[in-house]
Coordinates of C-alpha atoms and ligand atoms in Angstrom, one line a residue:
Chain A
X1 CA 136.0 86.0 85.0
X2 CA 134.2 89.2 86.0
X3 CA 136.5 92.2 86.3
X4 CA 136.2 94.4 89.3
X5 CA 135.8 91.7 91.9
X6 CA 136.9 92.5 95.4
X7 CA 138.5 89.1 96.0
X8 CA 142.3 89.0 96.3
X9 CA 142.9 85.3 96.3
X10 CA 143.9 83.4 93.1
X11 CA 141.1 80.8 93.5
X12 CA 138.3 82.8 95.0
X13 CA 135.5 81.2 97.1
X14 CA 131.8 81.7 96.5
X15 CA 131.6 82.9 100.1
X16 CA 134.4 84.2 102.2
X17 CA 134.1 86.0 105.5
X18 CA 136.8 87.5 107.7
X19 CA 135.9 88.2 111.3
X20 CA 132.4 88.9 110.3
X21 CA 130.5 90.4 113.2
X22 CA 127.0 91.8 113.9
X23 CA 125.8 93.3 117.2
X24 CA 122.3 94.3 118.2
X25 CA 122.8 96.9 120.9
X26 CA 125.3 95.3 123.3
X27 CA 124.4 91.8 122.3
X28 CA 126.7 90.2 119.8
X29 CA 124.6 87.9 117.5
X30 CA 127.5 87.0 115.2
X31 CA 131.0 87.1 116.6
X32 CA 134.0 87.2 114.4
X33 CA 133.2 84.3 112.1
X34 CA 135.5 83.1 109.3
X35 CA 133.8 81.0 106.6
X36 CA 135.2 79.8 103.3
X37 CA 132.8 78.1 100.9
X38 CA 134.2 77.1 97.5
X39 CA 132.1 77.4 94.3
X40 CA 129.8 74.5 93.9
X41 CA 129.8 73.4 97.5
X42 CA 126.7 72.6 99.6
X43 CA 127.5 74.1 103.0
X44 CA 125.4 73.6 106.1
X45 CA 125.2 76.1 108.9
X46 CA 124.0 74.4 112.1
X47 CA 123.4 75.5 115.6
X48 CA 120.8 75.9 118.3
X49 CA 118.1 78.6 118.3
X50 CA 119.7 82.0 118.5
X51 CA 123.1 80.8 117.5
X52 CA 123.3 83.5 114.8
X53 CA 122.6 81.5 111.7
X54 CA 119.9 83.8 110.3
X55 CA 121.8 86.9 111.2
X56 CA 124.8 85.5 109.2
X57 CA 122.7 84.8 106.2
X58 CA 121.1 88.3 106.4
X59 CA 124.6 89.8 106.3
X60 CA 125.6 87.6 103.4
X61 CA 122.5 88.6 101.4
X62 CA 123.0 92.3 102.1
X63 CA 119.9 92.7 104.2
X64 CA 121.9 93.5 107.3
X65 CA 125.1 95.6 107.4
X66 CA 127.9 94.0 109.3
X67 CA 129.0 95.8 112.4
X68 CA 132.6 94.8 111.6
X69 CA 134.6 92.4 109.5
X70 CA 134.2 91.7 105.8
X71 CA 132.2 89.2 103.7
X72 CA 132.7 88.5 100.0
X73 CA 130.0 86.7 98.1
X74 CA 130.6 85.7 94.5
X75 CA 133.7 87.8 94.7
X76 CA 132.1 91.1 95.8
X77 CA 132.1 92.8 99.2
X78 CA 128.6 92.7 100.7
X79 CA 129.0 96.1 102.3
X80 CA 130.8 97.9 99.4
X81 CA 129.1 96.4 96.4
X82 CA 125.7 95.2 97.5
X83 CA 124.2 95.6 94.1
X84 CA 126.7 93.3 92.5
X85 CA 126.1 90.7 95.2
X86 CA 122.4 90.9 94.8
X87 CA 122.6 90.1 91.1
X88 CA 124.4 86.8 91.9
X89 CA 122.4 85.4 94.8
X90 CA 119.1 83.8 95.6
X91 CA 117.5 83.7 99.0
X92 CA 114.8 81.7 100.7
X93 CA 114.0 83.3 104.1
X94 CA 113.3 81.4 107.3
X95 CA 109.6 82.4 107.1
X96 CA 107.3 81.4 104.3
X97 CA 107.4 84.6 102.3
X98 CA 105.8 84.1 98.9
X99 CA 103.0 86.6 98.4
X100 CA 99.7 84.7 99.2
X101 CA 97.6 87.2 97.3
X102 CA 99.3 86.4 94.0
X103 CA 99.5 83.2 92.0
X104 CA 102.6 81.2 91.9
X105 CA 103.2 82.3 88.4
X106 CA 102.8 86.0 89.3
X107 CA 105.2 85.7 92.2
X108 CA 107.9 84.4 89.8
X109 CA 107.0 86.9 87.1
X110 CA 107.6 89.7 89.6
X111 CA 111.0 88.3 90.4
X112 CA 111.8 87.9 86.7
X113 CA 111.1 91.6 86.2
X114 CA 113.0 92.8 89.3
X115 CA 116.0 90.8 88.2
X116 CA 116.0 92.5 84.8
X117 CA 115.4 89.4 82.7
X118 CA 114.8 90.1 79.1
X119 CA 111.1 90.2 78.2
X120 CA 111.6 87.4 75.7
X121 CA 113.1 85.0 78.3
X122 CA 110.7 85.7 81.2
X123 CA 107.9 83.4 80.2
X124 CA 110.1 80.4 79.4
X125 CA 112.3 80.9 82.5
X126 CA 109.2 81.1 84.7
X127 CA 107.5 78.1 83.4
X128 CA 110.8 76.2 83.4
X129 CA 111.3 77.0 87.1
X130 CA 107.8 76.0 87.9
X131 CA 108.1 72.8 86.1
X132 CA 111.5 72.1 87.8
X133 CA 109.9 72.4 91.2
X134 CA 106.8 70.5 90.2
X135 CA 104.4 73.4 90.3
X136 CA 103.2 73.7 86.7
X137 CA 99.7 72.5 87.7
X138 CA 99.3 75.0 90.5
X139 CA 100.9 77.9 88.7
X140 CA 97.7 79.8 88.2
X141 CA 96.3 79.3 91.7
X142 CA 96.7 81.9 94.5
X143 CA 99.6 81.0 96.8
X144 CA 97.4 81.3 99.9
X145 CA 95.7 78.1 98.7
X146 CA 99.1 76.3 98.6
X147 CA 100.3 73.8 101.2
X148 CA 103.5 74.5 103.1
X149 CA 105.5 72.2 100.9
X150 CA 104.2 73.9 97.8
X151 CA 105.1 77.3 99.1
X152 CA 108.6 76.2 99.9
X153 CA 109.0 74.7 96.4
X154 CA 107.7 78.0 95.0
X155 CA 110.2 79.9 97.0
X156 CA 113.1 77.7 95.8
X157 CA 111.8 78.3 92.2
X158 CA 111.7 82.0 92.8
X159 CA 115.2 82.0 94.3
X160 CA 116.8 80.0 91.4
X161 CA 114.9 81.8 88.6
X162 CA 117.8 84.0 87.7
X163 CA 120.4 81.2 88.0
X164 CA 122.2 82.6 91.0
X165 CA 125.8 81.7 91.7
X166 CA 125.1 81.4 95.4
X167 CA 121.8 80.2 96.9
X168 CA 121.0 80.9 100.6
X169 CA 118.3 78.9 102.2
X170 CA 117.3 79.5 105.8
X171 CA 115.6 76.4 107.2
X172 CA 113.9 75.5 103.9
X173 CA 112.5 72.2 105.2
X174 CA 111.1 73.3 108.5
X175 CA 107.6 71.9 109.0
X176 CA 107.6 69.9 105.8
X177 CA 106.5 66.3 105.6
X178 CA 109.1 63.7 104.5
X179 CA 108.0 63.7 100.9
X180 CA 108.0 67.5 100.5
X181 CA 111.3 67.6 102.3
X182 CA 113.0 65.2 99.9
X183 CA 111.6 66.9 96.9
X184 CA 113.2 70.2 98.0
X185 CA 116.5 68.5 98.9
X186 CA 116.7 66.6 95.6
X187 CA 116.1 69.8 93.7
X188 CA 118.9 71.5 95.5
X189 CA 121.2 68.6 94.5
X190 CA 120.1 69.0 90.9
X191 CA 120.9 72.7 91.0
X192 CA 124.4 72.0 92.1
X193 CA 124.8 69.3 89.5
X194 CA 123.4 71.3 86.6
X195 CA 124.6 74.8 87.3
X196 CA 127.4 74.3 89.9
X197 CA 125.3 76.5 92.2
X198 CA 126.9 77.1 95.6
X199 CA 124.4 76.4 98.4
X200 CA 124.4 77.6 101.9
X201 CA 121.7 76.1 104.0
X202 CA 120.7 76.1 107.6
X203 CA 118.7 73.3 109.3
X204 CA 117.9 71.8 112.6
X205 CA 117.6 68.4 111.0
X206 CA 120.9 66.5 111.5
X207 CA 120.1 63.6 109.2
X208 CA 119.3 66.1 106.5
X209 CA 122.6 68.0 107.1
X210 CA 124.5 64.7 107.1
X211 CA 123.0 63.5 103.8
X212 CA 123.0 66.8 101.9
X213 CA 126.0 68.9 102.9
X214 CA 129.6 68.6 101.8
X215 CA 130.8 70.7 104.7
X216 CA 129.2 71.8 108.0
X217 CA 129.8 74.6 110.4
X218 CA 128.3 74.5 113.8
X219 CA 127.5 77.9 115.3
X220 CA 127.0 78.5 119.0
X221 CA 126.5 81.9 120.7
X222 CA 127.5 83.7 117.6
X223 CA 130.8 81.9 117.0
X224 CA 131.7 79.0 114.8
X225 CA 132.4 76.1 117.2
X226 CA 133.6 73.7 114.6
X227 CA 133.8 73.2 110.8
X228 CA 134.3 70.0 108.8
X229 CA 133.0 67.3 106.6
X230 CA 130.1 65.4 108.3
X231 CA 132.1 62.2 108.4
X232 CA 135.1 63.8 109.9
X233 CA 133.1 65.6 112.6
X234 CA 131.5 62.4 113.6
X235 CA 134.8 60.5 113.6
X236 CA 136.4 62.9 116.1
X237 CA 133.8 61.9 118.7
X238 CA 134.2 58.1 118.2
X239 CA 133.3 55.4 115.8
X240 CA 129.5 55.3 116.5
X241 CA 128.9 59.0 117.0
X242 CA 126.1 60.6 115.1
X243 CA 125.7 64.2 114.0
X244 CA 123.3 64.7 116.9
X245 CA 126.2 63.8 119.2
X246 CA 128.4 66.4 117.5
X247 CA 125.7 69.0 117.9
X248 CA 125.2 68.3 121.6
X249 CA 129.0 68.1 122.1
X250 CA 129.6 71.6 120.8
X251 CA 126.4 73.3 121.9
X252 CA 124.6 71.1 124.3
X253 CA 126.3 72.2 127.5
X254 CA 124.5 75.5 127.4
X255 CA 121.6 74.8 125.0
X256 CA 119.2 76.6 127.4
X257 CA 121.1 79.9 126.9
X258 CA 120.5 80.1 123.2
X259 CA 117.1 81.2 121.8
X260 CA 114.9 83.7 123.4
X261 CA 111.2 84.4 123.2
X262 CA 111.7 86.2 119.9
X263 CA 113.2 83.2 118.2
X264 CA 110.6 80.8 119.5
X265 CA 107.8 83.0 118.4
X266 CA 109.4 83.3 115.0
X267 CA 109.7 79.6 114.7
X268 CA 106.1 79.0 115.9
X269 CA 104.8 81.5 113.4
X270 CA 106.6 79.7 110.6
X271 CA 105.3 76.4 111.8
X272 CA 101.7 77.7 112.1
X273 CA 101.8 79.2 108.6
X274 CA 102.9 75.8 107.4
X275 CA 100.3 73.9 109.4
Chain B
X1 CA 127.3 86.4 84.2
X2 CA 125.9 89.8 83.5
X3 CA 126.7 91.4 80.2
X4 CA 128.3 94.8 79.9
X5 CA 127.8 96.8 83.0
X6 CA 126.6 100.4 82.7
X7 CA 130.1 101.8 83.4
X8 CA 131.3 100.2 80.2
X9 CA 128.7 101.8 78.1
X10 CA 128.8 105.4 76.9
X11 CA 127.3 107.7 79.5
X12 CA 124.2 108.6 77.6
X13 CA 123.3 105.0 76.9
X14 CA 124.0 104.1 80.5
X15 CA 121.6 106.8 81.7
X16 CA 118.9 105.6 79.3
X17 CA 119.3 102.0 80.5
X18 CA 119.1 103.2 84.1
X19 CA 116.0 105.0 83.3
X20 CA 114.5 101.9 81.7
X21 CA 115.5 99.9 84.7
X22 CA 113.7 102.2 87.0
X23 CA 110.7 102.2 84.7
X24 CA 110.6 98.4 84.5
X25 CA 111.0 98.0 88.3
X26 CA 108.4 100.6 89.2
X27 CA 105.8 99.2 86.8
X28 CA 106.5 95.6 88.1
X29 CA 105.8 96.7 91.7
X30 CA 102.8 98.9 90.9
X31 CA 101.2 96.2 88.7
X32 CA 101.4 93.6 91.4
X33 CA 99.9 96.0 93.9
X34 CA 97.0 96.8 91.6
X35 CA 96.3 93.2 90.8
X36 CA 96.0 92.5 94.5
X37 CA 93.7 95.5 95.0
X38 CA 91.3 94.5 92.3
X39 CA 91.3 90.9 93.3
X40 CA 89.9 92.0 96.7
X41 CA 88.1 95.3 96.1
X42 CA 86.0 95.2 99.3
X43 CA 88.4 97.7 100.9
X44 CA 87.8 100.1 98.1
X45 CA 84.1 100.1 98.7
X46 CA 84.2 100.2 102.5
X47 CA 86.4 103.2 102.1
X48 CA 83.5 104.9 100.2
X49 CA 81.2 104.8 103.2
X50 CA 82.9 107.6 105.1
X51 CA 82.8 110.2 102.4
X52 CA 79.1 109.5 101.9
X53 CA 78.4 110.2 105.6
X54 CA 80.5 113.4 105.5
X55 CA 78.7 114.8 102.5
X56 CA 75.2 113.6 103.2
X57 CA 75.1 114.3 106.9
X58 CA 77.8 116.8 107.9
X59 CA 77.5 118.6 104.5
X60 CA 73.7 118.9 104.6
X61 CA 73.7 120.2 108.2
X62 CA 76.4 122.7 107.7
X63 CA 74.9 124.0 104.5
X64 CA 72.4 125.7 106.9
X65 CA 75.2 127.6 108.6
X66 CA 75.5 130.9 106.8
X67 CA 78.7 132.0 108.6
X68 CA 81.2 130.0 106.4
X69 CA 82.4 132.1 103.4
X70 CA 82.5 129.7 100.5
X71 CA 82.7 132.2 97.6
X72 CA 80.0 131.8 95.0
X73 CA 79.4 128.1 95.5
X74 CA 77.2 126.3 98.1
X75 CA 78.8 124.8 101.2
X76 CA 78.2 121.3 99.9
X77 CA 80.0 122.1 96.7
X78 CA 82.8 123.8 98.7
X79 CA 83.4 120.8 100.9
X80 CA 83.2 118.1 98.1
X81 CA 86.9 118.6 97.0
X82 CA 87.8 118.6 100.7
X83 CA 86.1 115.3 101.3
X84 CA 87.8 113.8 98.2
X85 CA 91.1 114.9 99.6
X86 CA 90.2 113.5 103.0
X87 CA 89.3 110.1 101.7
X88 CA 92.5 110.0 99.8
X89 CA 94.5 111.0 102.9
X90 CA 92.7 108.5 105.2
X91 CA 93.3 105.6 102.8
X92 CA 96.9 106.4 101.9
X93 CA 98.0 107.2 105.5
X94 CA 97.3 103.5 106.5
X95 CA 99.3 102.2 103.6
X96 CA 102.2 101.5 105.9
X97 CA 100.2 98.8 107.7
X98 CA 100.3 96.7 104.6
X99 CA 104.1 97.3 104.3
X100 CA 104.6 96.2 107.9
X101 CA 102.5 93.1 107.2
X102 CA 104.7 92.4 104.2
X103 CA 107.7 92.7 106.3
X104 CA 106.4 90.3 108.9
X105 CA 105.7 87.8 106.1
X106 CA 109.2 88.2 104.6
X107 CA 108.0 89.7 101.4
X108 CA 110.0 92.8 102.0
X109 CA 113.1 90.7 102.5
X110 CA 112.7 89.2 99.1
X111 CA 112.3 92.6 97.4
X112 CA 115.4 93.8 99.1
X113 CA 117.7 91.0 98.1
X114 CA 116.7 91.6 94.5
X115 CA 118.9 94.0 92.5
X116 CA 116.0 96.4 92.0
X117 CA 116.8 100.0 93.1
X118 CA 115.4 100.8 96.5
X119 CA 114.0 104.0 95.0
X120 CA 112.0 102.0 92.5
X121 CA 110.5 99.8 95.2
X122 CA 109.3 102.9 97.1
X123 CA 108.0 104.7 94.0
X124 CA 106.3 101.6 92.8
X125 CA 104.3 101.5 96.0
X126 CA 103.5 105.2 95.6
X127 CA 102.3 104.8 92.0
X128 CA 99.9 102.1 93.1
X129 CA 98.6 104.3 95.9
X130 CA 98.1 106.9 93.2
X131 CA 95.9 104.6 91.1
X132 CA 93.9 103.6 94.2
X133 CA 93.2 107.4 94.6
X134 CA 91.8 107.4 91.1
X135 CA 89.2 104.8 92.1
X136 CA 88.2 106.9 95.1
X137 CA 87.8 109.9 92.8
X138 CA 85.4 108.0 90.7
X139 CA 83.4 107.1 93.7
X140 CA 83.3 110.7 95.0
X141 CA 82.1 111.9 91.5
X142 CA 79.3 109.4 91.7
X143 CA 78.2 110.7 95.2
X144 CA 78.5 114.3 94.0
X145 CA 76.3 113.4 91.0
X146 CA 73.7 111.9 93.3
X147 CA 73.7 115.0 95.5
X148 CA 73.3 117.2 92.5
X149 CA 76.5 119.1 93.2
X150 CA 77.6 121.3 90.3
X151 CA 80.5 119.3 88.9
X152 CA 82.9 120.9 86.4
X153 CA 82.9 118.5 83.5
X154 CA 85.6 120.1 81.5
X155 CA 87.8 117.1 80.4
X156 CA 91.1 119.0 81.0
X157 CA 90.0 119.9 84.5
X158 CA 89.0 116.4 85.2
X159 CA 92.4 115.3 84.1
X160 CA 93.8 117.9 86.5
X161 CA 91.7 116.4 89.3
X162 CA 93.0 112.9 88.6
X163 CA 96.6 114.1 88.4
X164 CA 96.3 116.0 91.7
X165 CA 94.7 113.1 93.5
X166 CA 97.3 110.7 92.3
X167 CA 100.0 113.0 93.4
X168 CA 98.4 113.5 96.8
X169 CA 97.8 109.8 97.3
X170 CA 101.5 109.0 96.4
X171 CA 102.6 111.7 98.8
X172 CA 100.6 110.5 101.8
X173 CA 101.4 106.8 101.1
X174 CA 105.1 107.6 101.0
X175 CA 104.8 109.5 104.3
X176 CA 103.0 106.4 105.7
X177 CA 105.8 104.2 104.5
X178 CA 108.3 106.3 106.3
X179 CA 106.3 106.0 109.5
X180 CA 106.1 102.2 109.0
X181 CA 109.9 102.1 108.7
X182 CA 110.3 103.9 111.9
X183 CA 107.8 102.2 114.1
X184 CA 108.0 98.7 112.5
X185 CA 105.0 97.2 114.4
X186 CA 101.4 97.3 113.4
X187 CA 100.1 98.2 116.9
X188 CA 102.3 101.2 117.2
X189 CA 101.5 102.2 113.6
X190 CA 97.7 102.1 114.3
X191 CA 98.3 104.4 117.3
X192 CA 100.3 106.9 115.3
X193 CA 98.0 106.7 112.3
X194 CA 95.0 107.6 114.4
X195 CA 96.8 110.4 116.1
X196 CA 98.0 111.9 112.7
X197 CA 94.9 111.8 110.5
X198 CA 92.5 114.0 112.4
X199 CA 95.0 116.9 113.0
X200 CA 96.1 116.7 109.3
X201 CA 92.4 116.9 108.3
X202 CA 91.4 119.7 110.6
X203 CA 94.6 121.7 110.1
X204 CA 93.7 122.0 106.5
X205 CA 91.2 123.9 104.3
X206 CA 89.2 120.7 103.7
X207 CA 85.9 121.8 105.3
X208 CA 86.5 125.5 106.0
X209 CA 88.6 128.2 104.3
X210 CA 92.1 129.1 105.6
X211 CA 91.0 132.6 106.3
X212 CA 88.5 131.4 109.0
X213 CA 91.3 129.8 111.0
X214 CA 93.1 131.3 114.0
X215 CA 96.6 132.5 113.0
X216 CA 98.5 129.6 114.6
X217 CA 96.4 127.1 112.8
X218 CA 96.9 128.9 109.5
X219 CA 100.7 128.4 109.9
X220 CA 100.2 124.7 110.5
X221 CA 97.9 124.5 107.5
X222 CA 100.4 126.1 105.2
X223 CA 102.9 123.4 106.1
X224 CA 100.2 120.7 105.5
X225 CA 100.4 118.9 102.1
X226 CA 96.6 118.2 102.4
X227 CA 96.0 122.0 102.1
X228 CA 97.6 122.1 98.6
X229 CA 95.6 119.0 97.4
X230 CA 92.4 120.6 98.6
X231 CA 93.3 123.9 97.1
X232 CA 94.1 122.4 93.7
X233 CA 90.9 120.4 93.7
X234 CA 88.8 123.3 94.8
X235 CA 89.8 125.3 91.8
X236 CA 89.0 122.7 89.2
X237 CA 86.5 120.1 90.5
X238 CA 83.5 122.2 91.1
X239 CA 81.8 124.7 88.8
X240 CA 82.6 128.2 90.1
X241 CA 85.1 126.9 92.6
X242 CA 88.0 129.1 93.5
X243 CA 91.4 128.2 94.7
X244 CA 93.8 130.4 96.7
X245 CA 97.0 129.4 94.8
X246 CA 97.4 128.9 91.1
X247 CA 97.1 125.2 90.2
X248 CA 100.7 124.8 89.0
X249 CA 101.9 126.1 92.4
X250 CA 99.8 123.6 94.3
X251 CA 101.0 120.7 92.1
X252 CA 104.6 121.9 92.4
X253 CA 104.5 122.0 96.2
X254 CA 103.1 118.5 96.3
X255 CA 105.6 117.1 93.8
X256 CA 108.4 118.6 95.8
X257 CA 107.2 117.1 99.1
X258 CA 106.8 113.8 97.3
X259 CA 110.3 113.9 96.0
X260 CA 111.7 114.7 99.4
X261 CA 109.6 112.0 101.1
X262 CA 110.5 109.4 98.5
X263 CA 114.2 110.0 98.9
X264 CA 113.9 109.6 102.7
X265 CA 111.7 106.5 102.3
X266 CA 114.3 104.9 99.9
X267 CA 116.9 105.3 102.6
X268 CA 114.7 103.9 105.4
X269 CA 113.0 101.1 103.5
X270 CA 116.0 98.7 103.9
X271 CA 116.0 99.3 107.7
X272 CA 112.6 97.7 107.8
X273 CA 114.2 94.2 107.9
X274 CA 117.0 95.0 110.4
Ligands
ATP301 N1 116.7 92.5 114.7 C1 117.2 92.0 115.9 N2 117.2 92.8 116.9 C2 117.7 92.3 118.1 N3 118.2 91.1 118.3 C3 118.2 90.3 117.2 C4 117.7 90.7 116.0 N4 117.8 89.7 115.1 C5 118.3 88.6 115.8 N5 118.6 89.0 117.1 C6 119.2 88.2 118.1 O1 120.4 87.7 117.6 C7 120.6 86.3 118.0 C8 120.8 85.4 116.8 O2 119.6 85.3 116.1 P1 119.4 84.5 114.8 O3 118.1 84.8 114.3 O4 120.6 84.8 113.9 O5 119.5 83.0 115.3 P2 119.4 81.7 114.5 O6 120.6 80.9 114.7 O7 118.9 81.9 113.1 O8 118.2 81.0 115.4 P3 117.0 80.0 114.9 O9 117.5 78.6 114.8 O10 116.0 80.1 116.0 O11 116.5 80.6 113.6 C9 119.3 85.9 118.8 O12 119.6 86.0 120.2 C10 118.3 87.0 118.4 O13 117.4 87.3 119.5
MG302 MG1 117.2 81.5 112.1

């Protein structure tokens, strides 16, 4: 095990937050959340628009500094040891973010260099990742000619290139057709199986969450409303309850409050880039 | 996971490996930027239009004005280094727009979750702006040749011109990056960019000597990095051209400003996504 980790517990989790909080002005986007994700788990973060999912992911990926509370990722404190955390994580942002002016191969090569991969390994790792995501054919084409599904696959390839311990994906399947969606989800399962990659994913698709995730947390207004295995969450609401019912039960009462213009615009923009 | 961390290596080795890290990261960023530039060079050529107008129209007309003391060179030759510096400034100062664009697309987010040093990300951008400046220099030399301006062909001096231009472009683009990190939106950036460029240009020695300016403007010009770029170029680009300061001084001032701006930019760059 790595020395110098910040984790105190005997069996550390891949992700561990204690009272993690982020405010924007006097608005509290993430409000004292406690998450525990063991290594190798696929963990789903659900919740209505504006619940604080992306803000949570941005803190865990060191993009946003927490206002208070702590978060350990792969054993390191995101605020105190961000460089150690960055080496061990991969991130697929909510928006489609591959560089359209570069080819798929060039996008990955840039990552390979920024992650300090040895020159000898770069080419093989890049073509391996492209092949894994089914993009070998398109590797030499400019990303702006890719379809939305191809861009998402490229982004997963980019995020897994350096074999991260923890992979964060913010709505990776938004706007994808069913085939593209299943390709992405299948590859995530493969990553967990082959490399024991811990995966934290957000989604608005309850079927997807149900089928993919070992454990779910439902966020609402910055707080974690409930955490549990999909089956257990459904069971508490009755024998025929679906995950949709769980979602509505914990957030439906005030679903209108969540999400403001900014979120909607963000989502639209993502959707239109995909379209 | 990772092999020996720098702390476990002897200090000297650790420094060397840090230096190599920086170098690898900077070249990776700069390489990508240049690839994009040459893939779509229309911008480079459209940027060449303005200097042509300045030299051919403004320069020709003002050559008739005898009141501007230009030493032993013609007014056109006097202003050529100024127009090169201007075209470098006008291009580099809008560099921040591209950075805001990259932020809106999430490209900046990805760079920032990588373990690359924030300083490398900023300097990589500056280096690519520097290369872009070299292409502009080439274009200005062509125009100057067409206008029969007495160019100084001494290879060492040409190297000096290239170095000064790259340094200047890196400085202005880093300044632009800082503004981008502060305003964070393209609309606001355009506004500020427009407001900044003309004063920077006129409060410099680009098209008239410092000595001709009113005192208050001279004070502003001395604080203006463009003045040092123009002064450096004026000494070495044109045959018989004279600079006010020695070349090393001009270059040192620019390098110092660049260093200061780059360290500010490295601090501000991560706030672009917050
Ligand atoms: N940079 C910011 N400045 C101000 N407010 C912000 C900022 N980022 C997020 N917020 C606000 O914080 C709240 C949580 O936003 P966040 O993006 O985390 O929600 P989300 O759960 O990811 O929603 P969605 O499902 O729409 O992606 C929202 O009300 C949002 O407007
Ligand atoms: Mg979100």
